[in-house]
mmCIF file of C-alpha atoms in Angstrom:
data_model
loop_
_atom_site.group_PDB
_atom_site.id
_atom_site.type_symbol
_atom_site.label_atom_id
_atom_site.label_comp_id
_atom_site.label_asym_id
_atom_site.label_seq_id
_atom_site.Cartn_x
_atom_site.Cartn_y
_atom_site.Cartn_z
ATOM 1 C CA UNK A 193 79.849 11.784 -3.011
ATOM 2 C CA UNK A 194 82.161 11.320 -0.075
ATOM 3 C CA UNK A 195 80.653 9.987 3.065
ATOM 4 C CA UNK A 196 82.252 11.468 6.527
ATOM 5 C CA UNK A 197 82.050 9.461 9.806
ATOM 6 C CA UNK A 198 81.301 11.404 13.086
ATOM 7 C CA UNK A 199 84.567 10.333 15.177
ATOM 8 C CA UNK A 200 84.382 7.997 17.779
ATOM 9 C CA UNK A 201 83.624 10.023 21.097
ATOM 10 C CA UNK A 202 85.157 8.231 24.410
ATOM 11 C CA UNK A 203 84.113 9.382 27.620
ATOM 12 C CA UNK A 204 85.988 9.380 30.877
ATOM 13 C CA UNK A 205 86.621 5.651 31.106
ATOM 14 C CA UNK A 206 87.890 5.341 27.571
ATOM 15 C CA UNK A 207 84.685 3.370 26.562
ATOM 16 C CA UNK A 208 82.838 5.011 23.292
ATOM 17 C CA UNK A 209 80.233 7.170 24.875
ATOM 18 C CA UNK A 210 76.614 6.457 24.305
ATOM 19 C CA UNK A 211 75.586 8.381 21.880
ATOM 20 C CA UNK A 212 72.064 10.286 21.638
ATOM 21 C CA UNK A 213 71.453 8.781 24.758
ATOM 22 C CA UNK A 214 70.930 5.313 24.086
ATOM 23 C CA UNK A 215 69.599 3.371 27.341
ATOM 24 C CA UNK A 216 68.315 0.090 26.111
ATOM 25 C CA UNK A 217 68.439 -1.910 23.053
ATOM 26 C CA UNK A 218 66.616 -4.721 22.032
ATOM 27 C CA UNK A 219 66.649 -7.306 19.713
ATOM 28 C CA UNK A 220 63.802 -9.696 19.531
ATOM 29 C CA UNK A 221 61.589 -12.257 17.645
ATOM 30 C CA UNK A 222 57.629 -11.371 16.746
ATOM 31 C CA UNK A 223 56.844 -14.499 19.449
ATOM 32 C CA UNK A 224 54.444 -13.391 22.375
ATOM 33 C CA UNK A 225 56.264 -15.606 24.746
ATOM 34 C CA UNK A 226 58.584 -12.602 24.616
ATOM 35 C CA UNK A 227 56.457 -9.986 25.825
ATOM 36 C CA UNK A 228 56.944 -10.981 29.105
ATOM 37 C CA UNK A 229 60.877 -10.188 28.833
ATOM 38 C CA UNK A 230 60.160 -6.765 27.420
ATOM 39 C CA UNK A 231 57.590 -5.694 29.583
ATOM 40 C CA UNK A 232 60.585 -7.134 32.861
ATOM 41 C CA UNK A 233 63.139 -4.578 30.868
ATOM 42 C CA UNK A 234 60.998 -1.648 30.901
ATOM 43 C CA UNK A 235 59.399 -2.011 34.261
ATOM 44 C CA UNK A 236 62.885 -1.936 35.460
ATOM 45 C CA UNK A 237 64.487 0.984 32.697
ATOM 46 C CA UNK A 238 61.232 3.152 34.197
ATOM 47 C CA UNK A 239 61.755 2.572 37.791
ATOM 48 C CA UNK A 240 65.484 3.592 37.856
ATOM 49 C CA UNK A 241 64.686 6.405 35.553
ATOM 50 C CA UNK A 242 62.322 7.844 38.421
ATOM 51 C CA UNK A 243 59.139 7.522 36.821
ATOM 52 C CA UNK A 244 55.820 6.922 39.382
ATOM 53 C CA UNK A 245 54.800 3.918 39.376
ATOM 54 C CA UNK A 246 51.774 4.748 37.487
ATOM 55 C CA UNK A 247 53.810 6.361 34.391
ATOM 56 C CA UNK A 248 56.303 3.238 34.389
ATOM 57 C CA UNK A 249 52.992 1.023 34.578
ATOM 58 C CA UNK A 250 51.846 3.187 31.237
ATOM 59 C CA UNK A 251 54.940 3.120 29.500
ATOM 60 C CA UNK A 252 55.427 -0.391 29.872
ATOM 61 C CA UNK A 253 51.858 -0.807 28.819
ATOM 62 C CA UNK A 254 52.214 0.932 25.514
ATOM 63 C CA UNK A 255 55.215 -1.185 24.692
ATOM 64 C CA UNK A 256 53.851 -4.445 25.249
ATOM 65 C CA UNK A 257 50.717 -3.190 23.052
ATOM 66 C CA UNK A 258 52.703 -1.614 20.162
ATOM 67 C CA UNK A 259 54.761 -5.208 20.306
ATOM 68 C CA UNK A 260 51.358 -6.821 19.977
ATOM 69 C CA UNK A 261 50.152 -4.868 16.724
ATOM 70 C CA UNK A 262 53.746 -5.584 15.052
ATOM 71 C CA UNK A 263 53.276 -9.171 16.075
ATOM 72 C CA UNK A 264 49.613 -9.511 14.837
ATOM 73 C CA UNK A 265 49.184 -6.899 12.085
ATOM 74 C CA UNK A 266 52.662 -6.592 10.602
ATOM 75 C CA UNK A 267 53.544 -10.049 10.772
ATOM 76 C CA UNK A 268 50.282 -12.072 10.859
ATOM 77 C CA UNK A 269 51.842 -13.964 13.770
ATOM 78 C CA UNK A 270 54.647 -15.269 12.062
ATOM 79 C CA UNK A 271 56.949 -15.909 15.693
ATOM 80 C CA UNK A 272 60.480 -15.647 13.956
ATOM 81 C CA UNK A 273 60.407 -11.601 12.254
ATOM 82 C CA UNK A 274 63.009 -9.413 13.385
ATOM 83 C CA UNK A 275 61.744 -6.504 16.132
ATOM 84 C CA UNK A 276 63.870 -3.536 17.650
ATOM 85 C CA UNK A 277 63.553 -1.788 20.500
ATOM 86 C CA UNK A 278 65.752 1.186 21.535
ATOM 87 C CA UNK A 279 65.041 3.492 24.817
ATOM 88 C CA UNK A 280 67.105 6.860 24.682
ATOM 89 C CA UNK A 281 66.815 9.781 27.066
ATOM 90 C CA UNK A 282 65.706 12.875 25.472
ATOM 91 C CA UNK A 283 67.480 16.454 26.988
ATOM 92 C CA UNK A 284 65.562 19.127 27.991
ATOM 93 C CA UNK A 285 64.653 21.516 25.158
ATOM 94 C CA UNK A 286 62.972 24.858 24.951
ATOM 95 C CA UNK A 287 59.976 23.725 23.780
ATOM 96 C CA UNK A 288 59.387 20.132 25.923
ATOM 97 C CA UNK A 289 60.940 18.399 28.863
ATOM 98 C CA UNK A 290 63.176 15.401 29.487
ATOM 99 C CA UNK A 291 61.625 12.400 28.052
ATOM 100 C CA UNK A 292 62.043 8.512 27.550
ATOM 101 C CA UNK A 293 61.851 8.287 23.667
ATOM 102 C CA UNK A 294 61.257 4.564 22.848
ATOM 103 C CA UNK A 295 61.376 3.393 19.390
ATOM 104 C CA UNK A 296 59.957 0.163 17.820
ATOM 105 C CA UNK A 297 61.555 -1.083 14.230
ATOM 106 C CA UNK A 298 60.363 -4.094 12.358
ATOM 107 C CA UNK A 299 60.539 -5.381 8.845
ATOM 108 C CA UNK A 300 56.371 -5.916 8.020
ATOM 109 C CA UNK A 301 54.804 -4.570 5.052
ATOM 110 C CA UNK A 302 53.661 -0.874 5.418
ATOM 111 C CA UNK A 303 50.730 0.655 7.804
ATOM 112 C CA UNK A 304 47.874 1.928 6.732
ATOM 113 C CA UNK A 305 47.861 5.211 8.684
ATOM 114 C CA UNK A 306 43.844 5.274 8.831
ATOM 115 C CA UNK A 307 44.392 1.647 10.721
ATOM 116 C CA UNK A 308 46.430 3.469 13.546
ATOM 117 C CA UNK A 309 43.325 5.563 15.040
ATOM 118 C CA UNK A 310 42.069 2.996 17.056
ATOM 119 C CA UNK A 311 38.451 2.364 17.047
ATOM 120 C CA UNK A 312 35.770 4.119 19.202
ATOM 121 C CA UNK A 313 34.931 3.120 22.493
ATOM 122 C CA UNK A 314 31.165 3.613 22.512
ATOM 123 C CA UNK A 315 30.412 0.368 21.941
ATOM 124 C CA UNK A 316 31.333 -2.893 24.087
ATOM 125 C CA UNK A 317 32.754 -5.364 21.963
ATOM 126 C CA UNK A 318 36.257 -7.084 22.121
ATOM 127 C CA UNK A 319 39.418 -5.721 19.720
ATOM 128 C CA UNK A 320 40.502 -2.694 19.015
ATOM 129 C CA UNK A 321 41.637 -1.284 22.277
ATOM 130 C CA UNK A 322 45.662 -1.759 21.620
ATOM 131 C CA UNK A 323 45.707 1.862 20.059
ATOM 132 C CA UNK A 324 43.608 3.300 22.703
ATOM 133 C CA UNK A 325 45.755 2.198 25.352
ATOM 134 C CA UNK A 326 49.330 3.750 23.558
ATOM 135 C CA UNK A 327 48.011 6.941 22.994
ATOM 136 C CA UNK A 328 45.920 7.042 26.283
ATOM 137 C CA UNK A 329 49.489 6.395 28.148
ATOM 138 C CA UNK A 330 52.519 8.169 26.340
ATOM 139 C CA UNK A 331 52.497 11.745 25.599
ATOM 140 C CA UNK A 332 54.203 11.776 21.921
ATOM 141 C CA UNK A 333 52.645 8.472 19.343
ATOM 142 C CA UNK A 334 54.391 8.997 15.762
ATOM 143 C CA UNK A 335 54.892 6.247 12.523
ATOM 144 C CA UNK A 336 57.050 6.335 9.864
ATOM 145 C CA UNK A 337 57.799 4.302 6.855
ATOM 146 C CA UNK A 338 61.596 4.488 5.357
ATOM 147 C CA UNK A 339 63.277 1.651 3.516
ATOM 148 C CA UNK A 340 61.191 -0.964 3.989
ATOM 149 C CA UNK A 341 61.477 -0.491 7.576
ATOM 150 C CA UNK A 342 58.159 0.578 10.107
ATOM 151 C CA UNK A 343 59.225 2.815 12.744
ATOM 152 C CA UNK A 344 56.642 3.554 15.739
ATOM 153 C CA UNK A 345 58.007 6.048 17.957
ATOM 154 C CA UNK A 346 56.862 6.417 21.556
ATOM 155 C CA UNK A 347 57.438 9.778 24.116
ATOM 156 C CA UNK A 348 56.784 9.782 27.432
ATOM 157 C CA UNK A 349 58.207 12.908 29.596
ATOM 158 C CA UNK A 350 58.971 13.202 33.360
ATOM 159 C CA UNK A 351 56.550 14.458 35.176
ATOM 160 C CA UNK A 352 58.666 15.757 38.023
ATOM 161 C CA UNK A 353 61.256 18.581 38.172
ATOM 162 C CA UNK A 354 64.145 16.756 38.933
ATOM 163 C CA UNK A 355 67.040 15.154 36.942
ATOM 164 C CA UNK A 356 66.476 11.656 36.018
ATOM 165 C CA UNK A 357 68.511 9.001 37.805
ATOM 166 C CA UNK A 358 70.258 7.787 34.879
ATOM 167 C CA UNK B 21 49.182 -18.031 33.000
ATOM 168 C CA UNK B 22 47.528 -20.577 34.844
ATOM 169 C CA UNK B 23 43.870 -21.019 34.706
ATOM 170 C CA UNK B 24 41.553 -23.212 36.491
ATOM 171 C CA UNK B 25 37.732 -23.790 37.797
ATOM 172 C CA UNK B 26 36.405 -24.235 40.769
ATOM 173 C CA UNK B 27 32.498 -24.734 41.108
ATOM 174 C CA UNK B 28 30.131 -24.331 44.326
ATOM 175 C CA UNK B 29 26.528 -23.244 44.973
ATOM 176 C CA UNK B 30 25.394 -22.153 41.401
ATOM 177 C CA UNK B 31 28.996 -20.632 40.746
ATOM 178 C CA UNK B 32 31.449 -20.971 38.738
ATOM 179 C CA UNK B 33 35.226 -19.539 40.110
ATOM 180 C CA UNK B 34 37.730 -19.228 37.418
ATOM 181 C CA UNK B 35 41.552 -18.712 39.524
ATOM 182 C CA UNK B 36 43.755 -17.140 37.462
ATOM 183 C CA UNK B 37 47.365 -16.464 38.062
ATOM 184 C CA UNK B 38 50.238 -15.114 35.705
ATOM 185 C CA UNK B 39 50.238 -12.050 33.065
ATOM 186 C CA UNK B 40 47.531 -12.145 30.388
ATOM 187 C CA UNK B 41 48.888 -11.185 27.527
ATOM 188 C CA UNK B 42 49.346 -12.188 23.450
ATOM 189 C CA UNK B 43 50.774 -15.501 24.445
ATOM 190 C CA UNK B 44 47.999 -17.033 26.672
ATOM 191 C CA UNK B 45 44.753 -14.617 26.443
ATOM 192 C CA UNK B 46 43.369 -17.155 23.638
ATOM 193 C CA UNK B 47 43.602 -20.081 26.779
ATOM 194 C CA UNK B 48 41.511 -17.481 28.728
ATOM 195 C CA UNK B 49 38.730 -17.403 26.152
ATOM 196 C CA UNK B 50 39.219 -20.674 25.372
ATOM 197 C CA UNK B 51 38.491 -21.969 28.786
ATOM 198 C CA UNK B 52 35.959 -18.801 29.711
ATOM 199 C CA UNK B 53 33.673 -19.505 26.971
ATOM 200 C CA UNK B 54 33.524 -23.408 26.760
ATOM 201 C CA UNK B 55 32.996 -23.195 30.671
ATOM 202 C CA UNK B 56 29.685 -20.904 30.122
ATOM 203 C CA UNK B 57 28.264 -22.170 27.484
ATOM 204 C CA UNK B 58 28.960 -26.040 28.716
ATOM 205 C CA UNK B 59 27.975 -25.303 32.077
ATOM 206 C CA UNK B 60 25.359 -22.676 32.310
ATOM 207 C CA UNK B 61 26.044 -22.274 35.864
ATOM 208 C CA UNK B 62 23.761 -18.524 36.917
ATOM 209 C CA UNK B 63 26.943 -16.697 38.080
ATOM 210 C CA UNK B 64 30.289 -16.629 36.109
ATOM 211 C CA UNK B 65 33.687 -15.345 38.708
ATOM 212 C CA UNK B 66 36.919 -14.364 37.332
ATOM 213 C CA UNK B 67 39.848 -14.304 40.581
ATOM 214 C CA UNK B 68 42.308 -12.204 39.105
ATOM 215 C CA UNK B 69 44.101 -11.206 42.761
ATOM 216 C CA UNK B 70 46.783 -13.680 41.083
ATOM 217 C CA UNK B 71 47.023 -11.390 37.739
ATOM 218 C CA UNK B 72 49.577 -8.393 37.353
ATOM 219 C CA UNK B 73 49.211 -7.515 33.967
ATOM 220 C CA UNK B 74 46.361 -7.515 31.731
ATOM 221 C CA UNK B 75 46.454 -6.413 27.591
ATOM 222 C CA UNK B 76 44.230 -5.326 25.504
ATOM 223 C CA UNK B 77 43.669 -8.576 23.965
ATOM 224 C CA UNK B 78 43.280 -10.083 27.677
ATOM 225 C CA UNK B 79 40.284 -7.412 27.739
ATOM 226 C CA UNK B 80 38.725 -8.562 25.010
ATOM 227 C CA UNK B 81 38.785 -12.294 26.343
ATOM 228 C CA UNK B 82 37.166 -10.667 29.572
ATOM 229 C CA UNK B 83 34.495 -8.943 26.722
ATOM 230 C CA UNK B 84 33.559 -12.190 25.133
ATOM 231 C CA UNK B 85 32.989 -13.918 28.496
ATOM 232 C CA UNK B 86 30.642 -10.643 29.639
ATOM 233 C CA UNK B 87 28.752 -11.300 26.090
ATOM 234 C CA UNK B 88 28.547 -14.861 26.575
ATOM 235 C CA UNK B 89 27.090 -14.438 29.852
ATOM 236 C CA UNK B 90 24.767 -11.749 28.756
ATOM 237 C CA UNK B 91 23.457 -13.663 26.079
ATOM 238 C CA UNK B 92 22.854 -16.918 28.242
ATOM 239 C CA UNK B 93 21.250 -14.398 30.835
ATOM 240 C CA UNK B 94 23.944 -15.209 33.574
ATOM 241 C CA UNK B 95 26.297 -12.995 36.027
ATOM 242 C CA UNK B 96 29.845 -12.211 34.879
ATOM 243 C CA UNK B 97 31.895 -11.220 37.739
ATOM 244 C CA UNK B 98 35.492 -9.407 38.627
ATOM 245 C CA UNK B 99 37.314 -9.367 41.661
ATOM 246 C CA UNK B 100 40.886 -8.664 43.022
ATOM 247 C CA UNK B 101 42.024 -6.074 40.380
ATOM 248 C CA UNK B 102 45.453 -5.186 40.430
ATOM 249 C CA UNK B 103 45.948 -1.517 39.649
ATOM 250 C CA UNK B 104 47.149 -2.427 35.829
ATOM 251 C CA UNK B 105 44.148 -4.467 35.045
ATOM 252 C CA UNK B 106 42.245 -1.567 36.785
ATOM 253 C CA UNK B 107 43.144 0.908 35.059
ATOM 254 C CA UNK B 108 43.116 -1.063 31.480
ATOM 255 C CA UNK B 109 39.471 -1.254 32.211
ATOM 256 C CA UNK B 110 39.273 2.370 33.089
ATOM 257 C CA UNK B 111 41.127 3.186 29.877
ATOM 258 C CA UNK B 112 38.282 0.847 27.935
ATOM 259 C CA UNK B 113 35.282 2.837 29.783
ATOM 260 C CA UNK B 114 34.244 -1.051 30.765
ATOM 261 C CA UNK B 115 34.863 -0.943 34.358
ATOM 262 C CA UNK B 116 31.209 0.302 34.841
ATOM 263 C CA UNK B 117 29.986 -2.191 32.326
ATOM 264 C CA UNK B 118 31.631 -5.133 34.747
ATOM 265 C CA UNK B 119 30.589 -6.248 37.323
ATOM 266 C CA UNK B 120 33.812 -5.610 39.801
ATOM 267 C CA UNK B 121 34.477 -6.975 43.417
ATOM 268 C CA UNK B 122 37.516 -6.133 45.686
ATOM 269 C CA UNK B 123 37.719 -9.738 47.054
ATOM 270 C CA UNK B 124 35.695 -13.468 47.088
ATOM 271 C CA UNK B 125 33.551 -12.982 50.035
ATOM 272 C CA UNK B 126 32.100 -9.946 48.471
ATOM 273 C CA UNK B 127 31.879 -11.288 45.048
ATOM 274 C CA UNK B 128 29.858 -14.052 46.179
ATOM 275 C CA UNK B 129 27.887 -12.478 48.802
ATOM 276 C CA UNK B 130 26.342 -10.136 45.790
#
């Protein structure tokens, strides 16, 4: 079976063009000390998309807490396993609006999906809040599993009517 | 994250400054909980003016001292919330269950 390659789009500057709108890319180690980094990056990538200040607060939020499951739950605190993080743009569609799509990769065994609930809230004791807080502050919370690879995917759309700044 | 105690008049002021995340929320509960059960003082104060960002395992550090307390039969007390660690709490349904001041005076005035 023959394989074909998209071509290699340039746009106006001769520089390949960022394709599927790719905004951010990250490549990180499972170590806490580097939440603090990511959390900078999307604090930032949030603001100069246009987001209020309380969406960029909840986006960043559910970042640093999906980061904090893969660090604890996928990798048992081990501080040198590979993590990705990519930030694209989602268009406009007929059915939703523009959107940040942020998607978290790492290299842990499998999820159970009846882990990813979160617990109920009912009852004041410590733990279990991480998956409260991601789906409490993004719009669109999906997992995969695909060649040994976890994929958490994040959505969080603009709430105004305008274009985003970038 | 910096962490540190003060102590005056039956109280016990923890300053804290920095992010609480992952990477130092087990210093929190480290220091919290050896503080109230060493110490016993009646009222327990967490300054978080100096804190931006709290996670959810910061909130559970900020559980364990409330239990702590509760079980000992002392105060555990919040003040200077930034709007993150506000609304973290609000997402938790614990900011009724706190005990939560805007600033010092008022937190030790109650």
């Amino acid at each position: 079976m023959k394989t074909v390659k998209p071509s290699r789009q340039l746009d106006s500057n001769g520089l390949p063009a960022l394709r599927d709108g790719l905004l951010l890319k990250l490549h990180l180690h499972s170590d806490p000390k580097l939440l603090c980094v990511v959390r900078g990056a999307l604090e930032r990538l949030t603001e100069v998309l246009g987001f209020s200040p309380s969406d960029c607060r909840s986006v960043t939020r559910a970042v640093d807490e999906a980061l904090t499951n893969i660090m604890r739950h996928c990798y048992h605190g081990r501080i040198d396993q590979p993590i990705e993080v990519s930030c694209r743009r989602l268009p406009r569609r007929a059915s939703s609006g523009e959107g940040l799509e942020i998607l978290l990769s790492d290299r842990g065994p499998a999820v159970d999906p009846a882990k990813l609930r979160g617990r109920r809230l009912d009852e004041i004791k410590p733990g279990g809040l991480g998956l409260h807080f991601i789906r409490q502050s993004m719009d669109t919370v999906e997992y995969q599993r695909g060649r040994g690879v976890n994929r958490f995917r994040m959505v969080k759309y603009f709430q105004h009517t305008g274009s985003p700044n970038c | 994250m910096q962490i540190s105690a003060r102590h005056a008049d039956q109280t016990t002021i923890f300053d804290v400054s920095g992010d609480i995340d992952l990477a130092n929320s087990p210093a929190v509960r480290k220091a919290l909980l050896s503080e109230v059960r060493e110490k016993r003082t009646p009222r327990v104060v967490m300054n978080l003016s100096k804190v931006r960002y709290i996670d959810s395992s910061g909130v559970a550090s900020l559980v364990e001292g409330l239990k702590a307390c509760r079980d000992l039969n002392l105060r555990f007390i919040l003040f200077g919330l930034s709007p993150s660690a506000r609304e973290v709490l609000q997402l938790s349904r614990l900011l009724k269950i706190f005990e939560v001041y805007d600033n010092e005076d008022q937190a030790l005035a109650s």
